mmCIF file of C-alpha atoms and ligand atoms in Angstrom:
data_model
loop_
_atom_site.group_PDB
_atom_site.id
_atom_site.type_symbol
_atom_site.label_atom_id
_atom_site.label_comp_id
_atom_site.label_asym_id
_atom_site.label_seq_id
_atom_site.Cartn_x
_atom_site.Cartn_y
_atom_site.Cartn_z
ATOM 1 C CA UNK G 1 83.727 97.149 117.964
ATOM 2 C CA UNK G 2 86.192 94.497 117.129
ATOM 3 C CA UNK G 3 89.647 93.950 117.299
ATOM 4 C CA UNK G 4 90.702 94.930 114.181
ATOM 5 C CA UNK G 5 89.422 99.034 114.622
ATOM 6 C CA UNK G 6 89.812 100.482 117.980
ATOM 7 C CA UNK G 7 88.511 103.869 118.748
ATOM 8 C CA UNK G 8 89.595 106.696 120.703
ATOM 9 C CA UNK G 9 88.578 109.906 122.189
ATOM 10 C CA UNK G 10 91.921 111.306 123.016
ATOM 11 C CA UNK G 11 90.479 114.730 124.006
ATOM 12 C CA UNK G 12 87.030 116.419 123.477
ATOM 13 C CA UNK G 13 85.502 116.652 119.904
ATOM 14 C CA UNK G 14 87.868 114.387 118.594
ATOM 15 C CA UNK G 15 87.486 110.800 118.254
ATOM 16 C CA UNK G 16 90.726 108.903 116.489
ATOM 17 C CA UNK G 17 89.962 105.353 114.558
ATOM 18 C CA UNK G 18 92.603 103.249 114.689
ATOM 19 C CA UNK G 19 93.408 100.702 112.258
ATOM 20 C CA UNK G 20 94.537 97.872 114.607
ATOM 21 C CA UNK G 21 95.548 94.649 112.270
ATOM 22 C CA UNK G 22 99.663 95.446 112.535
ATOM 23 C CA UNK G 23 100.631 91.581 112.150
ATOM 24 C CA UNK G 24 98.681 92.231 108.856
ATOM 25 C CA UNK G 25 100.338 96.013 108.267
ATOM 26 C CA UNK G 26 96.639 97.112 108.508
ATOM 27 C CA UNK G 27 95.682 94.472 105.378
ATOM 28 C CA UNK G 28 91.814 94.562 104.697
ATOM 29 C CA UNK G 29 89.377 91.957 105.100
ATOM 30 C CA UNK G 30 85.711 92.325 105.229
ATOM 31 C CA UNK G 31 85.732 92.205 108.993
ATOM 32 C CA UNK G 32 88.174 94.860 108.921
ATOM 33 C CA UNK G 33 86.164 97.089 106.291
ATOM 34 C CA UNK G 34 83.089 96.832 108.370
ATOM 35 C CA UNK G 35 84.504 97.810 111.601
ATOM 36 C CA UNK G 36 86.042 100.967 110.203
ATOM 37 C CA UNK G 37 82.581 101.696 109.005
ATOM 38 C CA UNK G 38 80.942 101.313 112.420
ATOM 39 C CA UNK G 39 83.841 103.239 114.349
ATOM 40 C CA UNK G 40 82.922 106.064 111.763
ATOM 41 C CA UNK G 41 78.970 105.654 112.428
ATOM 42 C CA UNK G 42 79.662 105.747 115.484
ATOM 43 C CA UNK G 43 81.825 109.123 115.488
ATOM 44 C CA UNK G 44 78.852 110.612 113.636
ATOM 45 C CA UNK G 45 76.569 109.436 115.691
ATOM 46 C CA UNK G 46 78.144 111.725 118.703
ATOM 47 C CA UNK G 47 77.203 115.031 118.118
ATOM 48 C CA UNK G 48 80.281 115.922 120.461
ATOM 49 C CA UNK G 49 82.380 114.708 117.986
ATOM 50 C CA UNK G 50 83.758 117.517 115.383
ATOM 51 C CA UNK G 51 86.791 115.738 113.768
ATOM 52 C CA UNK G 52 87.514 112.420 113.232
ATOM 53 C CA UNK G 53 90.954 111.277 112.670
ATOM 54 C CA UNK G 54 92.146 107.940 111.115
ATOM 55 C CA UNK G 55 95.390 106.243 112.190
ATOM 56 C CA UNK G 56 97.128 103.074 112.301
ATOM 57 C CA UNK G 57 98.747 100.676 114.374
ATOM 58 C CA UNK G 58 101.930 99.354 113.715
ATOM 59 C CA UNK G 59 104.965 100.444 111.668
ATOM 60 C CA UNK G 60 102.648 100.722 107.569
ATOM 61 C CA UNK G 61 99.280 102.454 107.388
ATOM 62 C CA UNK G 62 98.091 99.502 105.011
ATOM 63 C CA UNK G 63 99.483 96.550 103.039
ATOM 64 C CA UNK G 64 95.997 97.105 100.893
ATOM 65 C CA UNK G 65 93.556 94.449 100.302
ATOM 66 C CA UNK G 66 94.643 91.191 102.265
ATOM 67 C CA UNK G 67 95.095 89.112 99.110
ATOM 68 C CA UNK G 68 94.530 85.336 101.398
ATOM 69 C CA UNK G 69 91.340 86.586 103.200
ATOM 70 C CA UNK G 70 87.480 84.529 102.819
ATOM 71 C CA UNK G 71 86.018 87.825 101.408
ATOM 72 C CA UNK G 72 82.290 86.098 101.323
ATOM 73 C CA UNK G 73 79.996 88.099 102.177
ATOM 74 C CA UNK G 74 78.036 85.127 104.289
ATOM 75 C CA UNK G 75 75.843 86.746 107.175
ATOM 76 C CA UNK G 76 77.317 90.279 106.745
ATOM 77 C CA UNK G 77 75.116 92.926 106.882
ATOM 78 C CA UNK G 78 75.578 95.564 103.848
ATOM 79 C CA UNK G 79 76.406 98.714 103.938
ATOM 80 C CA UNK G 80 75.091 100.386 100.748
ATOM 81 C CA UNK G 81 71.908 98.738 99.754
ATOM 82 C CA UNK G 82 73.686 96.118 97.520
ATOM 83 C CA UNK G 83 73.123 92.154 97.200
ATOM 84 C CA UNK G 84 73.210 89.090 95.327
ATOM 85 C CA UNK G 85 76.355 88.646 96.671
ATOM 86 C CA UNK G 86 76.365 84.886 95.842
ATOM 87 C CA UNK G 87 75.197 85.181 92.656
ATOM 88 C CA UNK G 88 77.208 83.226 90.207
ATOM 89 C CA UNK G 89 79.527 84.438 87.129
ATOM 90 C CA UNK G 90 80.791 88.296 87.273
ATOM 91 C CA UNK G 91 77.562 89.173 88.998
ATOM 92 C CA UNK G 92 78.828 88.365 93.154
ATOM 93 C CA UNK G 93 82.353 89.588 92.649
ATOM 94 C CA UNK G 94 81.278 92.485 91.284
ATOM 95 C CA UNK G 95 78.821 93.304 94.252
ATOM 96 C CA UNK G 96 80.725 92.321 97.185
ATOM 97 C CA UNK G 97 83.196 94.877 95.205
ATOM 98 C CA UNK G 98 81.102 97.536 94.970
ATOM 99 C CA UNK G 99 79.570 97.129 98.632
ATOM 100 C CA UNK G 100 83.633 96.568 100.410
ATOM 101 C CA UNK G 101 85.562 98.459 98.413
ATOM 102 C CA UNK G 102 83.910 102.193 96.127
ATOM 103 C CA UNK G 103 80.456 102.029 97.952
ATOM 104 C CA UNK G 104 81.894 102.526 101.210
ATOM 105 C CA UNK G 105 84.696 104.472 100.073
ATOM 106 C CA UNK G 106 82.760 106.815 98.244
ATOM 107 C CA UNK G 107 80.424 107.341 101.343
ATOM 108 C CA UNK G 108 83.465 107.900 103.542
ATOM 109 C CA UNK G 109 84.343 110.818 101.246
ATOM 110 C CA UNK G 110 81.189 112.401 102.271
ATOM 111 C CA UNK G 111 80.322 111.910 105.629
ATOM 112 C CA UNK G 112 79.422 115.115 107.135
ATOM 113 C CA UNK G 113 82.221 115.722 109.791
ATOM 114 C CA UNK G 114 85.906 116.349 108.542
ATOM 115 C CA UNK G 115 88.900 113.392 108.542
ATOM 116 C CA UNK G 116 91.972 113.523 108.703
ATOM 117 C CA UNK G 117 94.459 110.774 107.758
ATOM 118 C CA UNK G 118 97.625 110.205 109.800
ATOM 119 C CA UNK G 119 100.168 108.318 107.749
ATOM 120 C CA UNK G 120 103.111 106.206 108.647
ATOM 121 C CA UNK G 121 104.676 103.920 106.441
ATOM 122 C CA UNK G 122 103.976 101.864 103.791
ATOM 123 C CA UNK G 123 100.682 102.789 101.998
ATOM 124 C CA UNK G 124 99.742 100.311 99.620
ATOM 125 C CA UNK G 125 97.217 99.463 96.666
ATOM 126 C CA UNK G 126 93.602 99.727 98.544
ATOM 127 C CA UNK G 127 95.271 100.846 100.934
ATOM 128 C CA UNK G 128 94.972 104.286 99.206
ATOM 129 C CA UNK G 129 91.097 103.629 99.256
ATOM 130 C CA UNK G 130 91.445 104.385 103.285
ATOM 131 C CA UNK G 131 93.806 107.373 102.914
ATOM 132 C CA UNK G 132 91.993 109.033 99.971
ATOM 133 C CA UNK G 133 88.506 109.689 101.379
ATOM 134 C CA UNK G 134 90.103 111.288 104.339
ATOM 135 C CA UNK G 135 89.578 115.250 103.929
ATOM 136 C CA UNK G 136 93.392 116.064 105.023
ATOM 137 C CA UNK G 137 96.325 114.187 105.259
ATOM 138 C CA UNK G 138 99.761 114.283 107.539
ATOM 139 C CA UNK G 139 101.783 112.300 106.636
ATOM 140 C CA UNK G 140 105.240 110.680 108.690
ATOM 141 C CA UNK G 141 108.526 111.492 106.753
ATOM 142 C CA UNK G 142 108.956 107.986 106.087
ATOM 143 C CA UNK G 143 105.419 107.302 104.378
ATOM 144 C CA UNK G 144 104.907 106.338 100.823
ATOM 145 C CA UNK G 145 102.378 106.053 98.538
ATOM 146 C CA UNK G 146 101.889 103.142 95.772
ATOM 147 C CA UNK G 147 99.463 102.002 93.524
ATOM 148 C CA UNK G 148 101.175 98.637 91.898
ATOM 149 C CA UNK G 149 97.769 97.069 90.946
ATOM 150 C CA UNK G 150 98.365 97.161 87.308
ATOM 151 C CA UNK G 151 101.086 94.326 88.128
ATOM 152 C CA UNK G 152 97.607 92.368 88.440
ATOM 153 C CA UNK G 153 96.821 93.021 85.061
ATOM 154 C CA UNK G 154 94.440 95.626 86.380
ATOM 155 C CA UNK G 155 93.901 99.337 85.805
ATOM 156 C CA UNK G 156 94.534 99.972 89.700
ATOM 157 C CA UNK G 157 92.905 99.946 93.303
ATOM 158 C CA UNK G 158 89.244 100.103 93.172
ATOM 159 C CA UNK G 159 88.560 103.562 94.475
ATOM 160 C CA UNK G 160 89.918 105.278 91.596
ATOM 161 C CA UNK G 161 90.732 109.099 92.234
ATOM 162 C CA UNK G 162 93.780 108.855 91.299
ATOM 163 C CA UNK G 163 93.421 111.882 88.749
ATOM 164 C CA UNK G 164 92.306 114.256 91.543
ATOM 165 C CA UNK G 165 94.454 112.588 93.734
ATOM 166 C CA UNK G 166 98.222 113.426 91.915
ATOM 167 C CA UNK G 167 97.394 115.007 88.615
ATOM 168 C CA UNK G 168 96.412 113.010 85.067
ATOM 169 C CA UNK G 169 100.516 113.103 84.526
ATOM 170 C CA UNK G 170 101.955 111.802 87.979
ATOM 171 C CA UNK G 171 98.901 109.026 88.678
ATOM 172 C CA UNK G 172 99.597 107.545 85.037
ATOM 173 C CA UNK G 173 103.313 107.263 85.734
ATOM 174 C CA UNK G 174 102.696 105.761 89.435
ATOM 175 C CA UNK G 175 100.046 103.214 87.887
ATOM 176 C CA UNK G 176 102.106 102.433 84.706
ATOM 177 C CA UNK G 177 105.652 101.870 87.102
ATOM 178 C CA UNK G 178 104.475 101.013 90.451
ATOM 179 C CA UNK G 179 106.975 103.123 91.521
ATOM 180 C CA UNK G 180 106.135 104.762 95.250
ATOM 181 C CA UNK G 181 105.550 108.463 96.097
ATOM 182 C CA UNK G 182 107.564 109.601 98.763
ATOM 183 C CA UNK G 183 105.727 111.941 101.418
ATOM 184 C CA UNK G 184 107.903 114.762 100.618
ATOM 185 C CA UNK G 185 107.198 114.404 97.132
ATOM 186 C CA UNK G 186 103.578 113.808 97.679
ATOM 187 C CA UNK G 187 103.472 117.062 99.889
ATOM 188 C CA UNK G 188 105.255 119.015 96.432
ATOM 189 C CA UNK G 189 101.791 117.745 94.451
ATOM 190 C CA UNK G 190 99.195 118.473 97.069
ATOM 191 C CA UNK G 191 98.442 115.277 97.996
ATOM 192 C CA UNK G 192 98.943 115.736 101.530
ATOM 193 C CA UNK G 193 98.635 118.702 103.629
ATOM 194 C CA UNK G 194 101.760 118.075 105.910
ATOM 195 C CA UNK G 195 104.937 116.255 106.384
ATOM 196 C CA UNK G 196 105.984 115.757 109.554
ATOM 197 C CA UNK G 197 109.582 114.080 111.624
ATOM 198 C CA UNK G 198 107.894 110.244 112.427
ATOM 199 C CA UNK G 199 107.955 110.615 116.034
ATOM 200 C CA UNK G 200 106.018 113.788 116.328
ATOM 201 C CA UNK G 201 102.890 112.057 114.017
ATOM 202 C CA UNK G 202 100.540 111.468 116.486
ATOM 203 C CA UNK G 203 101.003 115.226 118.125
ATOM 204 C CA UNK G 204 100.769 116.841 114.844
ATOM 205 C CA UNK G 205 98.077 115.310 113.913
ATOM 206 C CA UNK G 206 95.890 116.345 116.963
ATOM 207 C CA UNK G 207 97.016 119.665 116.574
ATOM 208 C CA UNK G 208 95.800 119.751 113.240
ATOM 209 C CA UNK G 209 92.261 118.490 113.949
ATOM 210 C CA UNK G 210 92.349 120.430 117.580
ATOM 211 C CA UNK G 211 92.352 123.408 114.787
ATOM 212 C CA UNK G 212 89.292 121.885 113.076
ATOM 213 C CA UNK G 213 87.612 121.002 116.018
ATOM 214 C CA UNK G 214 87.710 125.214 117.066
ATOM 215 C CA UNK G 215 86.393 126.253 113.800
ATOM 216 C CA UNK G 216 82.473 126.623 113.609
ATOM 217 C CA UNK G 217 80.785 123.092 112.951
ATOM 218 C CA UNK G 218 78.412 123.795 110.022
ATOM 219 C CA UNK G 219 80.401 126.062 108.308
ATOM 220 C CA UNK G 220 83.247 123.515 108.349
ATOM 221 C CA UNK G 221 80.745 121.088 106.825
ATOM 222 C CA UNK G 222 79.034 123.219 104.249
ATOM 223 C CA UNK G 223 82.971 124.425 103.165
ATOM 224 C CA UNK G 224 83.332 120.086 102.839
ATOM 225 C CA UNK G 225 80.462 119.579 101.115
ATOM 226 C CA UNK G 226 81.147 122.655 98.592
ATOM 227 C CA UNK G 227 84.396 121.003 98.020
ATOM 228 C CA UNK G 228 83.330 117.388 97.448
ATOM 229 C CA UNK G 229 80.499 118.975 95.457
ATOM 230 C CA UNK G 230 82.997 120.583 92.870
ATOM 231 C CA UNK G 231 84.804 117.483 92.757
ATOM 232 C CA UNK G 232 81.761 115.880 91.451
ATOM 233 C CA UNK G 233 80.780 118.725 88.864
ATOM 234 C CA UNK G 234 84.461 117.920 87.544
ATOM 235 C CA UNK G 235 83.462 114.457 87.415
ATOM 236 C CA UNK G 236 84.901 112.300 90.159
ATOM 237 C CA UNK G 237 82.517 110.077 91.415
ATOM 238 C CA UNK G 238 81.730 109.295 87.505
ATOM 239 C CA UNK G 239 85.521 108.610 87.014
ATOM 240 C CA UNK G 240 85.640 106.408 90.062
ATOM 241 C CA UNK G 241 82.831 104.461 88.497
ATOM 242 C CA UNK G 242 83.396 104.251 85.192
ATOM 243 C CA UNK G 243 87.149 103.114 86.173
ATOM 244 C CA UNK G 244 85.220 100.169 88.604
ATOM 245 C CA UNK G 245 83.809 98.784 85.466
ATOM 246 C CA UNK G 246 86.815 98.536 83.583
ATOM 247 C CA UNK G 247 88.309 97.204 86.892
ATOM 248 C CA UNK G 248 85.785 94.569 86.690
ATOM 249 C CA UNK G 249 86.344 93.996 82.947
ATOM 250 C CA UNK G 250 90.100 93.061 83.818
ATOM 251 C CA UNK G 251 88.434 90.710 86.675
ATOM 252 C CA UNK G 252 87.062 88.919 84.012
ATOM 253 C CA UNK G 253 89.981 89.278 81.808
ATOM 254 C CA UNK G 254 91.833 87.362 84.500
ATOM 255 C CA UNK G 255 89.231 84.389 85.309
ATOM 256 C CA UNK G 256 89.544 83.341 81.289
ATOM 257 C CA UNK G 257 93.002 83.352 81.502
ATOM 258 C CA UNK G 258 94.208 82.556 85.163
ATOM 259 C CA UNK G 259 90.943 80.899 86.231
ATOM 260 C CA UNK G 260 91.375 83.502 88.748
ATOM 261 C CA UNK G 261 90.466 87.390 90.015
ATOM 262 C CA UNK G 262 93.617 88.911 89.028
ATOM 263 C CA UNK G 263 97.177 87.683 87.318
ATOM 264 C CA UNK G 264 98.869 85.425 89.549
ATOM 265 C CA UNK G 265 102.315 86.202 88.683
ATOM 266 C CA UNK G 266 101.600 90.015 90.019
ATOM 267 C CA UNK G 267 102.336 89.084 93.427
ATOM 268 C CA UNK G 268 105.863 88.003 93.106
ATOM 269 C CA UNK G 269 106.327 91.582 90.603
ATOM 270 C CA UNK G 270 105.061 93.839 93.719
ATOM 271 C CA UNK G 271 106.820 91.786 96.223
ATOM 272 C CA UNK G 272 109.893 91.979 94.732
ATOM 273 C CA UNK G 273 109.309 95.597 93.883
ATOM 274 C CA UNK G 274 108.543 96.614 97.550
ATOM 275 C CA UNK G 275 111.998 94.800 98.594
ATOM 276 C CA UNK G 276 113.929 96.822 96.256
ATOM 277 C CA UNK G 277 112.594 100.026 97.321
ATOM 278 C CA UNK G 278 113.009 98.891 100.525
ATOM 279 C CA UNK G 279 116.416 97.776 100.505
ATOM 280 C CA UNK G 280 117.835 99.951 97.342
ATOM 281 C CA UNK G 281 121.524 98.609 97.960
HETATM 282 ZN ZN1 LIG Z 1 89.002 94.269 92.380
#
């Protein structure tokens, strides 16, 4: 384990991943991507385990990707049978992509134990791509929810569920604005399970997957697995990639015009976005 993901067993059949980067708000680097993956292998890997819950550190769940980070993919070992890495034009970005950001995401969404995501604060771009997966979600009064990626010149974050996520309305008018969801708002649309006062979080949480954790094991995973597999019959994983491509489309889009991944003036848009919503006076 590193220092970025620490893990817990705060009571029997219940480990808690913790996202532990808070002079970052939780940003994501490679390091930090593969760490979260071993704390969950390693939750599955305990057959004493029943739930696993995800958490932060620090006062925002996630800042998204961390936009100064080396994200080469030099001596990492990957996750979901991908490669070339290295290889020149579209071809590396595009794998190092799919093995960091939908490959693991997507095999988060199905690992055979339920998650549950406990939210404070600020959830941002990829950060959604943490939060998503997850199987429930409680979320702190004061969380929010935004995906300001097509600031980038993008079509948004790369795990793109989005539709299932807030409805085809809603996600279209949080892409298109950038504007943030608020939790309570978020809990009006179903896209978390619970809002609860900041300070009581961490309790509410446990209770939560203390419920979980009574139920019986397989039957909790076979209900999982019948709901992921009617997500798919309605066509999410095909969405998520289809919407990668384009995503990768706008990549190039930017590198011919900005000799770079994404538009360089969308930084200074979401920054000064975030401190307006932040400090509305
Ligand atoms: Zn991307």
């Amino acid at each position: 384990m590193t220092d970025t993901v620490r893990y817990e067993q705060p009571e029997p059949g219940i480990a808690r991943v913790v996202l532990a980067r808070p002079e970052k708000r939780n940003a994501q680097d490679r390091e930090l991507l593969h760490a979260l993956d071993d704390a969950y292998r390693r939750a599955l890997a305990d057959e004493q385990v029943r739930v696993i819950v995800l958490a932060a550190d620090g006062p925002d769940f996630s800042a998204g990707h961390d936009l100064d980070t080396d994200w080469s993919m030099a001596g990492a070992q990957p996750r979901t049978l991908t490669g070339g890495f290295d290889a020149p034009g579209a071809e590396g970005w595009f794998a190092t992509e799919e093995e960091l950001f939908t490959g693991l995401c997507l095999r988060w969404r199905d690992m055979p134990r339920p998650t549950i995501a406990e939210v404070r604060g600020r959830v941002i771009g990829g950060g959604l791509m943490l939060v998503w997966p997850c199987d429930l979600i409680v979320a702190a009064q004061g969380a929010s929810f935004v995906d300001p990626v097509v600031a980038f010149d993008m079509n948004g974050a790369e795990y793109f569920t989005h539709l299932w996520e807030l409805g085809a309305r809603r996600a279209k008018e949080m892409l298109f604005t950038g504007e943030r969801i608020t939790a309570e708002e978020a809990l009006s649309i179903g896209m978390v399970n619970r809002v609860v006062p900041d300070d009581e979080l961490e309790e509410a949480t446990l209770e939560l997957a203390r419920r979980v954790a009574a139920r019986p094991q397989f039957g909790v995973r076979l209900a999982k697995r019948s709901i992921n597999h009617g997500l798919d019959l309605q066509g999410q994983r095909a969405a998520v990639e289809a919407a990668f491509g384009v995503h990768h489309l706008a990549h190039s889009h930017n590198q011919r015009l900005h000799s770079g991944l994404v538009d360089p003036r969308g930084a200074a848009v979401i920054r000064d976005e975030a401190r307006a919503a932040d400090d509305p006076t």
